[in-house]
Short mmCIF file of C-alpha atoms in Angstrom, two decimals:
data_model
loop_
_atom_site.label_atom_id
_atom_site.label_comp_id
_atom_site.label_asym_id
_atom_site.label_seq_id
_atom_site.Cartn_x
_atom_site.Cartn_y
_atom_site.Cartn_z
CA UNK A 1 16.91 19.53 -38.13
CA UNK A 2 18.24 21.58 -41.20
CA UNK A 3 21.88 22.50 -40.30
CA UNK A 4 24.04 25.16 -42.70
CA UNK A 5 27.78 25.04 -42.79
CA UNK A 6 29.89 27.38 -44.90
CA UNK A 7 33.14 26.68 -45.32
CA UNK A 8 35.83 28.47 -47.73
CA UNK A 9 36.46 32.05 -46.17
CA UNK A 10 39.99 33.32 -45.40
CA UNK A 11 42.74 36.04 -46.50
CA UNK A 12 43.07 37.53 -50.00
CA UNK A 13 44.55 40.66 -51.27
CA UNK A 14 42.44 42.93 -52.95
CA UNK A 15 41.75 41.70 -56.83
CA UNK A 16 41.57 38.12 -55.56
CA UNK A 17 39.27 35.28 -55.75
CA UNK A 18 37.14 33.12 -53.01
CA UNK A 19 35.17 30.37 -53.70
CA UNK A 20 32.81 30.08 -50.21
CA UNK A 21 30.69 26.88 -49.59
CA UNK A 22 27.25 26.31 -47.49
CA UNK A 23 26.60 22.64 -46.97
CA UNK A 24 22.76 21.22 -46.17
CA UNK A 25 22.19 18.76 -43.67
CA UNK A 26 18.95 17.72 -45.13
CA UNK A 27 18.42 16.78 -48.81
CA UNK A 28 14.99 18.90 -48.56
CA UNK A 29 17.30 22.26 -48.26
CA UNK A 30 17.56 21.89 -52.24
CA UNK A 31 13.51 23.19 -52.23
CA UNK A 32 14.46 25.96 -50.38
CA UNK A 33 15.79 29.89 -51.32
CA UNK A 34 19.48 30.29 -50.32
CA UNK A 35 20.83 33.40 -49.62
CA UNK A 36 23.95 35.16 -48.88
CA UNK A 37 24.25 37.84 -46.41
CA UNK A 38 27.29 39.74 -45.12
CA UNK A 39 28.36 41.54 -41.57
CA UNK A 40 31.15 43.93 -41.65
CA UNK A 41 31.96 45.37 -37.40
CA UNK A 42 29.76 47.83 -36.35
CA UNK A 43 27.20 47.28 -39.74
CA UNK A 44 23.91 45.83 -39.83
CA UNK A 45 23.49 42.68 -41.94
CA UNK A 46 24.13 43.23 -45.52
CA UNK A 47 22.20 41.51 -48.55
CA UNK A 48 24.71 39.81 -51.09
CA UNK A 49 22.46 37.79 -53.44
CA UNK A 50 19.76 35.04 -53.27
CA UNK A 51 19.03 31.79 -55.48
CA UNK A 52 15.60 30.01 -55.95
CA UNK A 53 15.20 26.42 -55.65
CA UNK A 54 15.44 25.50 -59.03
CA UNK A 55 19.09 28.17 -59.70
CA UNK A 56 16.94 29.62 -62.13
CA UNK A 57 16.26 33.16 -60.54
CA UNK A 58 18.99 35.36 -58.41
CA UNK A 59 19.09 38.69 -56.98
CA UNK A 60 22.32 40.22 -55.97
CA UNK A 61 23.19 42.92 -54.04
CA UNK A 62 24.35 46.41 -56.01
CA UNK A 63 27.53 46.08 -54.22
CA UNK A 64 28.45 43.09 -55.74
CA UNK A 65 26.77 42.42 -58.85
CA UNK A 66 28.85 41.70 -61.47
CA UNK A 67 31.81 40.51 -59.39
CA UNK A 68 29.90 37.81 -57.00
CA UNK A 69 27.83 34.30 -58.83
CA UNK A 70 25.79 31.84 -56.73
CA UNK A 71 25.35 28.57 -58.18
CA UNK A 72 24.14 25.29 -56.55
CA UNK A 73 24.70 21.58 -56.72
CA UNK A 74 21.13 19.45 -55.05
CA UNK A 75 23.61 15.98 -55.69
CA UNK A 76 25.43 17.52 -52.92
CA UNK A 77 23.12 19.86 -51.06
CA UNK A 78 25.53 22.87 -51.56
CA UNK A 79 25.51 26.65 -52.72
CA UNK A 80 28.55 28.49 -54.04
CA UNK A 81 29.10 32.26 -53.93
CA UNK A 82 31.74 32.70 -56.00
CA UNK A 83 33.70 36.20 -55.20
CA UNK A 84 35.60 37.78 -57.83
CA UNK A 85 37.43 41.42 -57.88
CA UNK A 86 37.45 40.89 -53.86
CA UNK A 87 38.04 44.39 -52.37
CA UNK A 88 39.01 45.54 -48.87
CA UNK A 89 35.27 46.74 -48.24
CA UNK A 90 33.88 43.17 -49.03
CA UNK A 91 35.79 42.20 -45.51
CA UNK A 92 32.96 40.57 -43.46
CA UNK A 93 31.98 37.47 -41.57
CA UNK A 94 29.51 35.64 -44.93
CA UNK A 95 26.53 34.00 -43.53
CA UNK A 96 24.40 31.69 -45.71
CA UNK A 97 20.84 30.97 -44.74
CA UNK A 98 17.55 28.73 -45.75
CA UNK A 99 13.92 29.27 -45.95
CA UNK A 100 11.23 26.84 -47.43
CA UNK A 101 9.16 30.20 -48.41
CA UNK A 102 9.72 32.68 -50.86
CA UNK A 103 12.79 34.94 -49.23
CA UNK A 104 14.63 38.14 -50.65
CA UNK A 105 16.64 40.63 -48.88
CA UNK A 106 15.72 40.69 -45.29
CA UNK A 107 17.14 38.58 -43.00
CA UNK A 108 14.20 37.71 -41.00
CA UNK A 109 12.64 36.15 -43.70
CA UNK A 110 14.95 33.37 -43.03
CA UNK A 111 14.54 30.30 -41.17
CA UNK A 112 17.71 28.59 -41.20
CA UNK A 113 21.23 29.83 -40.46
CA UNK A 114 24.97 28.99 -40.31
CA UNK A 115 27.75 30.55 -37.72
CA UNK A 116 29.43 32.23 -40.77
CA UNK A 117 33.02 32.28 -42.00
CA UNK A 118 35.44 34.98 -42.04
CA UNK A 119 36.52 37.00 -45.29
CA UNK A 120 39.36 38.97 -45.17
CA UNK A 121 40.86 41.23 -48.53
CA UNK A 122 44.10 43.46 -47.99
CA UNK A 123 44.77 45.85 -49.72
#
């Protein structure tokens, strides 16, 4: 049973830096697109970037490209979304999720899911 875990979110003032975490159960999430989605109160789901198997090919979001990197390491069955430039409007509960088959921007194209972690940027 593939179980995601993010880990990493908390308070920053605006121009800060987070570093946010999504730990695999299974070694077979590394074969798998991993993508990063964001909910703000009251907003539907937003798309904040996705990463093929390999790390070779991402798509970000227009609302954070340039300021937000995924990367990920298979020895430990882990992405990274590295945030940079944080603003107040990037406040949102991050959600990672999983899927085996080719995946972009809509979240029901994904299988797998974790509870999500709170950011928070001041201003």
């Amino acid at each position: 049973q593939v179980q995601l875990v993010e880990s990493g979110g908390g308070l920053v003032q605006a121009g800060g830096s987070l570093r946010l975490s999504c730990a695999a159960s299974e070694r077979i999430v590394n074969t798998y697109s991993l993508g990063w989605f964001r909910q703000a109160p009251g907003k539907e789901r937003e798309f904040v970037g996705v990463i093929g198997m390999n790390g070779n090919t991402k798509f970000y979001g227009d609302s954070v490209q340039g300021r937000f990197t995924m990367s990920r390491d298979n020895a430990k069955i882990t992405g990274f979304l590295q945030m940079n430039g944080l603003r107040p409007e990037d406040t949102a509960v991050y959600y990672c999720a999983a899927d085996p088959e080719g995946s972009w921007r809509v979240p029901e194209d994904y299988a797998y899911w974790g509870r999500g972690t709170q950011v928070t940027v001041s201003s």
